[in-house]
Amino acid sequence: MSAAYATFGLAPAMRAGGVLANGVFQVHRDFVDFIVDGRPLLFQLSDLDAVSPLASDVPPAIFTAQVRSLLLEADAPLPGGRYVIYGCPDCADLACGAVTAAIAREGDDYIWRDFAWQTDERADLELNGYHGIGPFRFQGDEYRAALGSLLREAAEAPRRRVLLVGARVALLARLAAALRTIGVGADITDDVDCVPADELRAYGAVAFGRAVGEEQRARIRRAFTDAGVDVTYVDGLAPIVPLLVAQIEHALDRSPLDRRRLTRLVAADGEAGVEVTSPCRVQLTAYRLDRLYRTHTHEVFDGVLEPGRHRIPLDAKAVKGEAFVVARTSGSVLVEPMAR
């Protein structure tokens, strides 16, 4: 084994939820990702839809147990000293598949090695091993400090709740129902003047409908400012529920910009410009409103892209009139109106 050290850190990450073009609901998950040599370890696993065991929505006792397990303060949950590094974002069941690794100490160092895809109690390294990943040797002080900070600090949990403000109550009700289905809480209001500051702190974003005037927007912004609450404001692009869900998902993403897979989306001149930082599956969906304000949905691209910038042609019918493009990976989502 190489004596070279890898750096170890942690960073917020997100498994983007949403209402997909085929009507399927995908659950939103916030979690803490492992940063190895300055880069999310998950990115080395190609296009894997998974989350680490350090998810924000697990009970505090289970979260603490997961951290102590990675610190080797408890027995390994799997034979051979193996630990789950990434698991199913929906159920965390090993039968769905998980990335595991053997974790051990050598002196003061922590070693992660023998990464594998595992679906039962025993890992088959020859058949399902990630032979190009690891082993990683981490300095003990750095490793313990990163994981220990999760135990010492009562960090504010991601606020996966959004306040919806708009004139079309029926649309807001459908939007709230869609958000709740993917694990994002939603409330509808047109006035927050009498809402206590503690309640305002529950929200991570405020979404305004297109009919909301500047005076009402300013009043709501002022209420959050007076309460000392930092939220993201979303200007709804169109009365299309999947599109609005994607906008809100993007607003709730707290992961560092330089550690996201999907970093850029431009929609203009009949094509979409997409930039990704690691090999991943990208789905592009176009939504448009016709003259009668009916919604039309077009799946325009679904494939694996290599790191870098890509130009993807868009069907002229898909972006005719008032149109919008949503780009989605397993970890993030971006939305852009079609420029004319």
Coordinates of C-alpha atoms in Angstrom, one line a residue:
M1 CA 0.0 0.0 0.0
S2 CA 1.2 3.5 -0.9
A3 CA 2.4 5.6 2.0
A4 CA 1.0 8.7 0.3
Y5 CA -1.8 10.4 2.2
A6 CA -5.2 11.5 0.8
T7 CA -7.0 14.5 2.3
F8 CA -10.3 13.9 4.0
G9 CA -13.2 16.3 4.4
L10 CA -17.0 16.6 4.5
A11 CA -19.4 18.8 2.6
P12 CA -23.2 19.2 2.2
A13 CA -24.7 17.4 -0.7
M14 CA -28.1 16.8 -2.2
R15 CA -29.9 14.0 -4.1
A16 CA -32.3 16.1 -6.1
G17 CA -35.9 15.2 -5.9
G18 CA -38.6 16.3 -8.3
V19 CA -41.5 15.5 -10.5
L20 CA -40.0 13.8 -13.5
A21 CA -41.3 14.0 -17.1
N22 CA -42.9 10.6 -16.8
G23 CA -44.8 11.6 -13.7
V24 CA -42.6 9.6 -11.3
F25 CA -41.8 11.3 -8.0
Q26 CA -38.2 11.3 -6.9
V27 CA -37.5 11.9 -3.2
H28 CA -35.3 14.8 -2.1
R29 CA -32.4 13.9 0.3
D30 CA -29.9 16.1 1.9
F31 CA -26.7 14.4 3.2
V32 CA -23.0 14.9 4.0
D33 CA -20.7 13.7 1.4
F34 CA -17.0 12.6 1.7
I35 CA -14.5 14.8 0.1
V36 CA -11.3 13.0 -0.8
D37 CA -8.4 15.0 -2.2
G38 CA -10.7 18.0 -2.6
R39 CA -13.3 16.1 -4.7
P40 CA -16.6 14.4 -3.7
L41 CA -15.9 10.6 -3.5
L42 CA -19.4 10.0 -5.1
F43 CA -18.1 11.6 -8.3
Q44 CA -15.6 8.8 -8.7
L45 CA -18.4 6.3 -8.9
S46 CA -19.7 7.6 -12.2
D47 CA -23.5 8.1 -12.3
L48 CA -24.5 6.5 -9.1
D49 CA -27.8 7.6 -7.5
A50 CA -27.0 7.2 -3.9
V51 CA -26.5 9.0 -0.6
S52 CA -24.0 8.6 2.3
P53 CA -25.2 7.2 5.6
L54 CA -24.8 10.8 7.0
A55 CA -28.3 12.0 5.8
S56 CA -30.0 14.9 7.4
D57 CA -33.4 13.2 7.8
V58 CA -32.3 10.2 9.8
P59 CA -33.0 10.3 13.6
P60 CA -30.2 12.0 15.6
A61 CA -29.3 8.8 17.5
I62 CA -28.9 6.9 14.2
F63 CA -26.9 9.8 12.7
T64 CA -24.5 9.8 15.7
A65 CA -24.2 6.0 15.5
Q66 CA -23.2 6.3 11.8
V67 CA -20.5 8.9 12.6
R68 CA -19.1 6.8 15.5
S69 CA -19.1 3.7 13.2
L70 CA -16.9 5.5 10.7
L71 CA -14.6 6.5 13.5
L72 CA -14.3 2.8 14.3
E73 CA -15.8 3.3 17.7
A74 CA -18.3 0.5 17.0
D75 CA -18.1 -2.9 15.3
A76 CA -18.4 -3.0 11.5
P77 CA -22.0 -3.6 10.3
L78 CA -20.8 -6.0 7.6
P79 CA -18.4 -9.0 7.6
G80 CA -14.8 -8.3 6.8
G81 CA -14.7 -4.9 8.6
R82 CA -16.9 -3.4 5.8
Y83 CA -18.9 -0.3 6.1
V84 CA -21.6 1.3 3.9
I85 CA -20.2 4.4 2.2
Y86 CA -23.2 5.1 -0.1
G87 CA -26.6 3.5 -0.1
C88 CA -30.1 3.6 -1.7
P89 CA -31.6 7.1 -1.4
D90 CA -35.1 5.7 -1.0
C91 CA -34.8 2.9 1.6
A92 CA -31.2 2.4 2.5
D93 CA -31.7 -1.4 2.1
L94 CA -28.6 -3.4 1.3
A95 CA -30.6 -5.5 -1.1
C96 CA -31.0 -2.4 -3.4
G97 CA -27.3 -2.2 -3.6
A98 CA -24.6 -0.2 -1.7
V99 CA -21.1 1.0 -2.1
T100 CA -19.0 -0.5 0.8
A101 CA -15.4 -0.4 1.8
A102 CA -13.2 -2.0 4.4
I103 CA -12.1 0.6 7.0
A104 CA -9.3 0.0 9.4
R105 CA -6.6 1.8 11.4
E106 CA -2.9 1.5 10.9
G107 CA -1.2 3.3 13.8
D108 CA -2.9 6.7 13.8
D109 CA -4.0 6.5 10.2
Y110 CA -7.4 5.4 8.8
I111 CA -7.4 3.3 5.7
W112 CA -10.4 3.0 3.3
R113 CA -9.8 0.2 0.8
D114 CA -11.5 -2.6 -1.3
F115 CA -14.4 -0.6 -2.5
A116 CA -17.2 -2.8 -3.9
W117 CA -20.8 -2.8 -5.0
Q118 CA -22.6 -5.0 -2.5
T119 CA -26.2 -6.4 -2.4
D120 CA -25.9 -9.0 0.4
E121 CA -23.8 -9.8 3.5
R122 CA -20.7 -10.8 1.6
A123 CA -18.8 -8.7 -1.0
D124 CA -17.4 -10.3 -4.1
L125 CA -14.3 -8.1 -4.8
E126 CA -13.3 -9.8 -8.0
L127 CA -16.8 -9.5 -9.6
N128 CA -18.1 -6.3 -8.1
G129 CA -15.0 -4.5 -6.8
Y130 CA -14.2 -0.8 -7.8
H131 CA -10.7 -1.7 -8.8
G132 CA -9.8 1.9 -9.8
I133 CA -10.8 3.5 -6.5
G134 CA -8.5 3.6 -3.4
P135 CA -7.0 2.6 -1.2
F136 CA -7.0 5.9 0.6
R137 CA -4.9 6.6 3.7
F138 CA -6.1 9.5 5.8
Q139 CA -4.2 11.2 8.6
G140 CA -5.9 10.5 11.9
D141 CA -6.1 14.1 13.2
E142 CA -7.7 15.3 10.0
Y143 CA -10.1 12.4 9.8
R144 CA -11.3 12.6 13.4
A145 CA -11.6 16.4 13.2
A146 CA -13.9 16.2 10.2
L147 CA -16.2 13.5 11.5
G148 CA -15.9 14.7 15.1
S149 CA -17.3 18.1 14.1
L150 CA -20.6 16.4 13.2
L151 CA -20.8 15.3 16.8
R152 CA -19.6 18.4 18.5
E153 CA -21.5 21.0 16.6
A154 CA -25.3 21.1 16.6
A155 CA -25.3 22.5 13.0
E156 CA -28.5 23.8 11.7
A157 CA -30.2 21.1 9.7
P158 CA -31.1 22.0 6.1
R159 CA -34.5 23.7 6.0
R160 CA -36.4 21.6 3.5
R161 CA -39.5 23.7 3.7
V162 CA -40.7 26.3 1.2
L163 CA -43.3 29.1 1.5
L164 CA -45.5 29.5 -1.6
V165 CA -47.0 32.9 -2.4
G166 CA -49.3 33.4 -5.4
A167 CA -52.7 34.2 -6.7
R168 CA -53.6 30.8 -8.2
V169 CA -54.6 28.8 -5.1
A170 CA -55.4 25.6 -7.1
L171 CA -52.0 25.7 -8.7
L172 CA -50.3 26.3 -5.4
A173 CA -52.1 23.4 -3.9
R174 CA -50.9 21.1 -6.6
L175 CA -47.4 22.4 -6.2
A176 CA -47.5 21.9 -2.5
A177 CA -48.7 18.3 -2.9
A178 CA -46.0 17.6 -5.4
L179 CA -43.3 19.0 -3.1
R180 CA -44.5 17.0 -0.1
T181 CA -44.5 13.9 -2.2
I182 CA -40.7 14.3 -2.7
G183 CA -40.0 15.1 0.9
V184 CA -40.1 18.9 0.8
G185 CA -42.6 20.6 3.1
A186 CA -44.7 23.5 1.7
D187 CA -47.1 26.1 3.0
I188 CA -49.3 28.6 1.2
T189 CA -49.8 32.2 2.3
D190 CA -50.2 35.7 1.1
D191 CA -49.1 37.5 4.3
V192 CA -46.4 36.8 6.9
D193 CA -46.6 40.0 8.9
C194 CA -48.0 38.3 12.0
V195 CA -45.9 35.1 11.7
P196 CA -43.4 34.7 14.6
A197 CA -39.7 34.7 13.7
D198 CA -39.3 31.1 15.0
E199 CA -41.8 29.9 12.4
L200 CA -40.1 31.9 9.6
R201 CA -36.8 30.1 10.4
A202 CA -38.4 26.8 9.3
Y203 CA -38.2 27.9 5.7
G204 CA -35.3 27.5 3.3
A205 CA -37.0 29.2 0.3
V206 CA -39.9 31.5 -0.6
A207 CA -41.4 31.0 -4.1
F208 CA -43.4 33.8 -5.7
G209 CA -45.9 33.3 -8.4
R210 CA -45.8 35.5 -11.5
A211 CA -48.9 37.5 -10.4
V212 CA -47.4 38.5 -7.1
G213 CA -46.7 42.3 -7.2
E214 CA -43.5 44.1 -6.1
E215 CA -45.2 45.6 -3.0
Q216 CA -46.2 42.2 -1.7
R217 CA -42.8 40.7 -2.5
A218 CA -41.0 43.5 -0.7
R219 CA -43.2 43.1 2.4
I220 CA -42.5 39.4 2.6
R221 CA -38.8 39.9 2.1
R222 CA -38.8 42.6 4.8
A223 CA -40.5 40.2 7.3
F224 CA -37.8 37.6 6.8
T225 CA -35.0 40.2 7.0
D226 CA -36.5 41.6 10.3
A227 CA -36.6 38.0 11.7
G228 CA -32.9 37.5 10.8
V229 CA -33.8 34.6 8.4
D230 CA -31.7 34.1 5.3
V231 CA -33.8 32.4 2.7
T232 CA -33.6 31.9 -1.1
Y233 CA -36.3 33.7 -3.2
V234 CA -37.6 31.9 -6.2
D235 CA -39.5 33.8 -9.0
G236 CA -41.8 31.2 -10.6
L237 CA -41.2 31.0 -14.3
A238 CA -44.5 29.6 -15.4
P239 CA -47.6 27.9 -13.9
I240 CA -46.1 24.4 -14.6
V241 CA -45.8 22.2 -11.5
P242 CA -42.7 20.1 -12.6
L243 CA -40.9 23.2 -13.7
L244 CA -41.7 25.0 -10.4
V245 CA -40.6 21.9 -8.4
A246 CA -37.3 22.0 -10.2
Q247 CA -36.8 25.7 -9.5
I248 CA -37.4 25.1 -5.8
E249 CA -35.2 22.0 -5.7
H250 CA -32.4 24.2 -7.1
A251 CA -33.0 26.9 -4.5
L252 CA -32.8 24.4 -1.7
D253 CA -29.4 23.0 -2.8
R254 CA -26.9 24.0 -0.2
S255 CA -23.9 22.0 -1.6
P256 CA -20.9 24.1 -2.6
L257 CA -21.0 25.2 -6.2
D258 CA -17.5 23.8 -7.0
R259 CA -18.6 20.3 -5.8
R260 CA -21.7 19.8 -7.9
R261 CA -21.9 17.6 -11.0
L262 CA -24.1 19.9 -13.0
T263 CA -22.7 23.4 -13.0
R264 CA -24.1 25.2 -16.0
L265 CA -27.2 25.4 -18.2
V266 CA -27.8 27.8 -21.1
A267 CA -30.8 27.6 -23.4
A268 CA -30.6 29.7 -26.6
D269 CA -30.6 29.5 -30.4
G270 CA -32.2 26.1 -30.5
E271 CA -29.8 24.3 -28.3
A272 CA -28.9 23.7 -24.7
G273 CA -25.4 24.3 -23.3
V274 CA -24.6 22.0 -20.4
E275 CA -21.5 21.7 -18.2
V276 CA -20.7 18.7 -15.9
T277 CA -17.7 18.1 -13.7
S278 CA -17.7 14.3 -13.8
P279 CA -19.2 11.5 -16.0
C280 CA -22.9 11.4 -15.2
R281 CA -26.3 10.8 -16.7
V282 CA -28.0 14.1 -17.7
Q283 CA -31.7 14.4 -18.5
L284 CA -33.0 17.4 -20.4
T285 CA -36.7 18.2 -20.4
A286 CA -38.4 21.1 -22.2
Y287 CA -41.7 22.6 -21.0
R288 CA -43.7 25.1 -23.0
L289 CA -47.0 26.9 -22.8
D290 CA -49.1 27.3 -26.0
R291 CA -51.3 30.2 -26.7
L292 CA -54.1 28.7 -24.6
Y293 CA -51.7 28.3 -21.7
R294 CA -51.7 24.5 -22.0
T295 CA -48.5 22.7 -20.9
H296 CA -46.5 20.6 -23.4
T297 CA -43.7 18.4 -22.1
H298 CA -40.8 17.0 -24.3
E299 CA -37.9 14.8 -23.2
V300 CA -35.1 16.1 -25.4
F301 CA -32.1 14.3 -24.1
D302 CA -31.2 11.4 -21.8
G303 CA -27.6 10.1 -21.8
V304 CA -24.2 10.0 -20.1
L305 CA -22.0 13.0 -20.6
E306 CA -18.3 13.2 -20.0
P307 CA -16.7 16.1 -17.9
G308 CA -16.8 19.4 -19.8
R309 CA -19.1 21.6 -21.8
H310 CA -21.7 20.1 -24.2
R311 CA -24.0 21.6 -26.8
I312 CA -27.3 19.6 -27.3
P313 CA -29.7 20.4 -30.1
L314 CA -33.3 21.1 -29.1
D315 CA -36.3 20.1 -31.3
A316 CA -37.8 23.3 -32.6
K317 CA -41.3 22.0 -31.6
A318 CA -40.2 21.5 -28.0
V319 CA -39.1 25.1 -27.5
K320 CA -41.7 26.9 -29.6
G321 CA -43.2 30.0 -27.9
E322 CA -42.7 30.4 -24.2
A323 CA -40.4 27.5 -23.3
F324 CA -38.1 26.4 -20.5
V325 CA -35.4 23.7 -20.1
V326 CA -34.7 21.6 -17.0
A327 CA -31.4 19.8 -16.7
R328 CA -31.2 17.1 -14.1
T329 CA -28.6 14.7 -12.7
S330 CA -28.9 12.5 -9.7
G331 CA -27.3 15.2 -7.5
S332 CA -28.6 18.5 -8.9
V333 CA -31.0 20.3 -11.1
L334 CA -30.9 23.5 -13.2
V335 CA -33.6 25.5 -14.9
E336 CA -33.4 28.1 -17.7
P337 CA -36.0 29.9 -19.8
M338 CA -35.4 29.6 -23.5
A339 CA -33.7 32.8 -24.7
R340 CA -35.0 34.3 -27.9

